[in-house]
Amino acid sequence: MDACLFCKLVQGEIPAKTVYEDDQVMAFHDINPQAPTHVLVIPKAHVASMAEVTDPMLAGIVMVKAAEIARQLGVEEGGYRLVANTGAGAGQTVFHLHVHILAGRPLHWPPG
Ligand code: 5GP
Ligand code: ZN
């Protein structure tokens, strides 16, 4: 997936404000933050979206890491939201699986 934006970010071809990295996942600040804390957690291996995930471990790792990173960022106590927009109709614009961590302001329900 040479053309994939987040694969390029994993490869270091595009700079990122990385907050966490291991051999399986990477987390970095969103370039256009929608909340005081807005971090994206991605698997390093290319998967287009949750709809394409076949390995339950992969989805689990991304979600559990997102919770760990939220704790490290200090937003656990105030609450945070994990979002995986899936498909263009749901607002997905980058087709490499990512989980948004949103925190630091009131998060209304239902989301827009
Ligand atoms: P989606 O709309 O697909 O759920 O989320 C994609 C997110 O990626 C958006 O919040 C957008 O601001 C972010 N984004 C797009 N391009 C870049 C980039 O080059 N660097 C970073 N850090 N975030 C990006
Ligand atoms: Zn990719």
PDB file of C-alpha atoms and ligand atoms in Angstrom:
ATOM      1  CA  MET A   1       0.000   0.000   0.000  1.00  0.00           C
ATOM      2  CA  ASP A   2       2.555   2.602  -1.166  1.00  0.00           C
ATOM      3  CA  ALA A   3      -0.034   5.316  -1.609  1.00  0.00           C
ATOM      4  CA  CYS A   4      -1.619   4.959   1.827  1.00  0.00           C
ATOM      5  CA  LEU A   5      -1.114   8.062   3.952  1.00  0.00           C
ATOM      6  CA  PHE A   6      -0.872   6.238   7.278  1.00  0.00           C
ATOM      7  CA  CYS A   7       1.449   3.560   5.824  1.00  0.00           C
ATOM      8  CA  LYS A   8       3.727   6.457   4.803  1.00  0.00           C
ATOM      9  CA  LEU A   9       3.490   7.792   8.328  1.00  0.00           C
ATOM     10  CA  VAL A  10       4.454   4.354   9.724  1.00  0.00           C
ATOM     11  CA  GLN A  11       7.424   4.286   7.317  1.00  0.00           C
ATOM     12  CA  GLY A  12       8.522   7.741   8.498  1.00  0.00           C
ATOM     13  CA  GLU A  13       7.962   9.263   5.051  1.00  0.00           C
ATOM     14  CA  ILE A  14       5.480  11.727   6.568  1.00  0.00           C
ATOM     15  CA  PRO A  15       6.246  13.307   9.955  1.00  0.00           C
ATOM     16  CA  ALA A  16       3.969  12.677  12.901  1.00  0.00           C
ATOM     17  CA  LYS A  17       3.762  13.852  16.487  1.00  0.00           C
ATOM     18  CA  THR A  18       4.065  10.324  17.839  1.00  0.00           C
ATOM     19  CA  VAL A  19       2.865   9.647  21.376  1.00  0.00           C
ATOM     20  CA  TYR A  20       3.326   5.850  21.406  1.00  0.00           C
ATOM     21  CA  GLU A  21       4.911   3.205  19.224  1.00  0.00           C
ATOM     22  CA  ASP A  22       5.642  -0.505  19.483  1.00  0.00           C
ATOM     23  CA  ASP A  23       6.091  -3.256  16.911  1.00  0.00           C
ATOM     24  CA  GLN A  24       2.346  -3.507  16.238  1.00  0.00           C
ATOM     25  CA  VAL A  25       0.775  -0.088  16.714  1.00  0.00           C
ATOM     26  CA  MET A  26       1.531   3.596  16.477  1.00  0.00           C
ATOM     27  CA  ALA A  27      -0.303   6.561  18.026  1.00  0.00           C
ATOM     28  CA  PHE A  28       0.074  10.199  17.029  1.00  0.00           C
ATOM     29  CA  HIS A  29      -1.715  13.529  17.359  1.00  0.00           C
ATOM     30  CA  ASP A  30      -4.397  14.232  14.764  1.00  0.00           C
ATOM     31  CA  ILE A  31      -3.342  17.009  12.362  1.00  0.00           C
ATOM     32  CA  ASN A  32      -6.778  18.647  12.681  1.00  0.00           C
ATOM     33  CA  PRO A  33      -7.774  18.110  16.314  1.00  0.00           C
ATOM     34  CA  GLN A  34     -11.475  18.032  17.153  1.00  0.00           C
ATOM     35  CA  ALA A  35     -10.912  18.060  20.923  1.00  0.00           C
ATOM     36  CA  PRO A  36      -8.128  19.208  23.287  1.00  0.00           C
ATOM     37  CA  THR A  37      -6.836  15.617  23.147  1.00  0.00           C
ATOM     38  CA  HIS A  38      -7.202  14.010  19.722  1.00  0.00           C
ATOM     39  CA  VAL A  39      -4.881  11.090  19.075  1.00  0.00           C
ATOM     40  CA  LEU A  40      -5.102   8.397  16.392  1.00  0.00           C
ATOM     41  CA  VAL A  41      -4.115   4.795  17.127  1.00  0.00           C
ATOM     42  CA  ILE A  42      -3.308   2.642  14.101  1.00  0.00           C
ATOM     43  CA  PRO A  43      -2.020  -0.856  13.439  1.00  0.00           C
ATOM     44  CA  LYS A  44       1.327  -0.717  11.615  1.00  0.00           C
ATOM     45  CA  ALA A  45       0.091  -3.372   9.193  1.00  0.00           C
ATOM     46  CA  HIS A  46      -2.257  -1.984   6.561  1.00  0.00           C
ATOM     47  CA  VAL A  47      -5.950  -2.760   7.051  1.00  0.00           C
ATOM     48  CA  ALA A  48      -8.416  -0.423   5.353  1.00  0.00           C
ATOM     49  CA  SER A  49     -11.040  -0.264   8.108  1.00  0.00           C
ATOM     50  CA  MET A  50     -12.813  -2.273  10.810  1.00  0.00           C
ATOM     51  CA  ALA A  51     -14.880  -3.766   7.994  1.00  0.00           C
ATOM     52  CA  GLU A  52     -11.718  -5.400   6.625  1.00  0.00           C
ATOM     53  CA  VAL A  53     -10.413  -6.807   9.908  1.00  0.00           C
ATOM     54  CA  THR A  54     -10.258 -10.601   9.898  1.00  0.00           C
ATOM     55  CA  ASP A  55      -7.934 -11.074  12.891  1.00  0.00           C
ATOM     56  CA  PRO A  56      -9.784 -10.448  16.182  1.00  0.00           C
ATOM     57  CA  MET A  57      -6.390 -10.013  17.869  1.00  0.00           C
ATOM     58  CA  LEU A  58      -5.637  -7.011  15.681  1.00  0.00           C
ATOM     59  CA  ALA A  59      -8.843  -5.206  16.638  1.00  0.00           C
ATOM     60  CA  GLY A  60      -8.295  -6.129  20.275  1.00  0.00           C
ATOM     61  CA  ILE A  61      -4.719  -4.885  20.310  1.00  0.00           C
ATOM     62  CA  VAL A  62      -5.666  -1.531  18.780  1.00  0.00           C
ATOM     63  CA  MET A  63      -8.506  -1.014  21.267  1.00  0.00           C
ATOM     64  CA  VAL A  64      -6.568  -2.140  24.339  1.00  0.00           C
ATOM     65  CA  LYS A  65      -3.581   0.007  23.323  1.00  0.00           C
ATOM     66  CA  ALA A  66      -5.926   2.951  22.799  1.00  0.00           C
ATOM     67  CA  ALA A  67      -7.148   2.566  26.383  1.00  0.00           C
ATOM     68  CA  GLU A  68      -3.552   2.335  27.674  1.00  0.00           C
ATOM     69  CA  ILE A  69      -2.552   5.420  25.697  1.00  0.00           C
ATOM     70  CA  ALA A  70      -5.599   7.323  26.994  1.00  0.00           C
ATOM     71  CA  ARG A  71      -4.457   6.476  30.517  1.00  0.00           C
ATOM     72  CA  GLN A  72      -0.913   7.654  29.714  1.00  0.00           C
ATOM     73  CA  LEU A  73      -2.298  10.885  28.279  1.00  0.00           C
ATOM     74  CA  GLY A  74      -4.104  11.496  31.562  1.00  0.00           C
ATOM     75  CA  VAL A  75      -7.610  11.559  30.134  1.00  0.00           C
ATOM     76  CA  GLU A  76      -9.013   8.409  31.734  1.00  0.00           C
ATOM     77  CA  GLU A  77     -10.458  10.135  34.769  1.00  0.00           C
ATOM     78  CA  GLY A  78     -12.257  12.812  32.768  1.00  0.00           C
ATOM     79  CA  GLY A  79     -13.502  10.279  30.232  1.00  0.00           C
ATOM     80  CA  TYR A  80     -12.709   9.818  26.591  1.00  0.00           C
ATOM     81  CA  ARG A  81     -14.286   8.460  23.438  1.00  0.00           C
ATOM     82  CA  LEU A  82     -12.846   5.846  21.074  1.00  0.00           C
ATOM     83  CA  VAL A  83     -14.180   6.161  17.520  1.00  0.00           C
ATOM     84  CA  ALA A  84     -13.523   4.090  14.416  1.00  0.00           C
ATOM     85  CA  ASN A  85     -15.319   5.732  11.497  1.00  0.00           C
ATOM     86  CA  THR A  86     -15.956   2.875   9.081  1.00  0.00           C
ATOM     87  CA  GLY A  87     -16.773   3.742   5.477  1.00  0.00           C
ATOM     88  CA  ALA A  88     -17.108   7.073   3.705  1.00  0.00           C
ATOM     89  CA  GLY A  89     -20.747   7.351   4.776  1.00  0.00           C
ATOM     90  CA  ALA A  90     -19.626   7.369   8.407  1.00  0.00           C
ATOM     91  CA  GLY A  91     -16.970  10.019   7.798  1.00  0.00           C
ATOM     92  CA  GLN A  92     -13.937   7.817   7.155  1.00  0.00           C
ATOM     93  CA  THR A  93     -11.471   9.769   5.025  1.00  0.00           C
ATOM     94  CA  VAL A  94      -8.248   7.789   5.529  1.00  0.00           C
ATOM     95  CA  PHE A  95      -8.614   4.135   4.575  1.00  0.00           C
ATOM     96  CA  HIS A  96      -6.078   2.697   6.986  1.00  0.00           C
ATOM     97  CA  LEU A  97      -7.747   1.553  10.210  1.00  0.00           C
ATOM     98  CA  HIS A  98      -7.475   4.118  12.973  1.00  0.00           C
ATOM     99  CA  VAL A  99      -9.149   4.615  16.317  1.00  0.00           C
ATOM    100  CA  HIS A 100      -9.633   8.218  17.403  1.00  0.00           C
ATOM    101  CA  ILE A 101      -9.070   9.019  21.074  1.00  0.00           C
ATOM    102  CA  LEU A 102     -11.100  12.150  21.812  1.00  0.00           C
ATOM    103  CA  ALA A 103     -11.042  13.845  25.210  1.00  0.00           C
ATOM    104  CA  GLY A 104     -10.776  17.111  27.069  1.00  0.00           C
ATOM    105  CA  ARG A 105     -14.190  18.587  26.354  1.00  0.00           C
ATOM    106  CA  PRO A 106     -17.809  17.490  26.834  1.00  0.00           C
ATOM    107  CA  LEU A 107     -18.570  14.775  24.273  1.00  0.00           C
ATOM    108  CA  HIS A 108     -22.227  14.800  23.413  1.00  0.00           C
ATOM    109  CA  TRP A 109     -24.438  11.858  22.569  1.00  0.00           C
ATOM    110  CA  PRO A 110     -25.615  10.974  20.013  1.00  0.00           C
ATOM    111  CA  PRO A 111     -22.571  12.030  17.965  1.00  0.00           C
ATOM    112  CA  GLY A 112     -23.162  14.095  14.858  1.00  0.00           C
TER     113      GLY A 112
HETATM  114  P1  5GP B   1     -11.330   9.682   9.567  1.00  0.00           P
HETATM  115  O1  5GP B   1     -12.100  10.870   9.029  1.00  0.00           O
HETATM  116  O2  5GP B   1     -10.858   8.784   8.426  1.00  0.00           O
HETATM  117  O3  5GP B   1     -12.048   8.928  10.651  1.00  0.00           O
HETATM  118  O4  5GP B   1     -10.056  10.274  10.283  1.00  0.00           O
HETATM  119  C1  5GP B   1      -8.897  10.621   9.610  1.00  0.00           C
HETATM  120  C2  5GP B   1      -8.163  11.585  10.494  1.00  0.00           C
HETATM  121  O5  5GP B   1      -6.840  11.690  10.023  1.00  0.00           O
HETATM  122  C3  5GP B   1      -8.754  12.992  10.484  1.00  0.00           C
HETATM  123  O6  5GP B   1      -9.141  13.348  11.815  1.00  0.00           O
HETATM  124  C4  5GP B   1      -7.616  13.859   9.956  1.00  0.00           C
HETATM  125  O7  5GP B   1      -7.538  15.118  10.579  1.00  0.00           O
HETATM  126  C5  5GP B   1      -6.393  13.005  10.218  1.00  0.00           C
HETATM  127  N1  5GP B   1      -5.298  13.205   9.280  1.00  0.00           N
HETATM  128  C6  5GP B   1      -5.373  13.306   7.935  1.00  0.00           C
HETATM  129  N2  5GP B   1      -4.147  13.461   7.393  1.00  0.00           N
HETATM  130  C7  5GP B   1      -3.280  13.465   8.439  1.00  0.00           C
HETATM  131  C8  5GP B   1      -1.853  13.588   8.524  1.00  0.00           C
HETATM  132  O8  5GP B   1      -1.124  13.726   7.532  1.00  0.00           O
HETATM  133  N3  5GP B   1      -1.305  13.543   9.772  1.00  0.00           N
HETATM  134  C9  5GP B   1      -2.074  13.406  10.906  1.00  0.00           C
HETATM  135  N4  5GP B   1      -1.432  13.384  12.071  1.00  0.00           N
HETATM  136  N5  5GP B   1      -3.416  13.270  10.847  1.00  0.00           N
HETATM  137  C10 5GP B   1      -4.005  13.302   9.644  1.00  0.00           C
HETATM  138 ZN    ZN B   2      -2.027   1.897   5.105  1.00  0.00          ZN
END
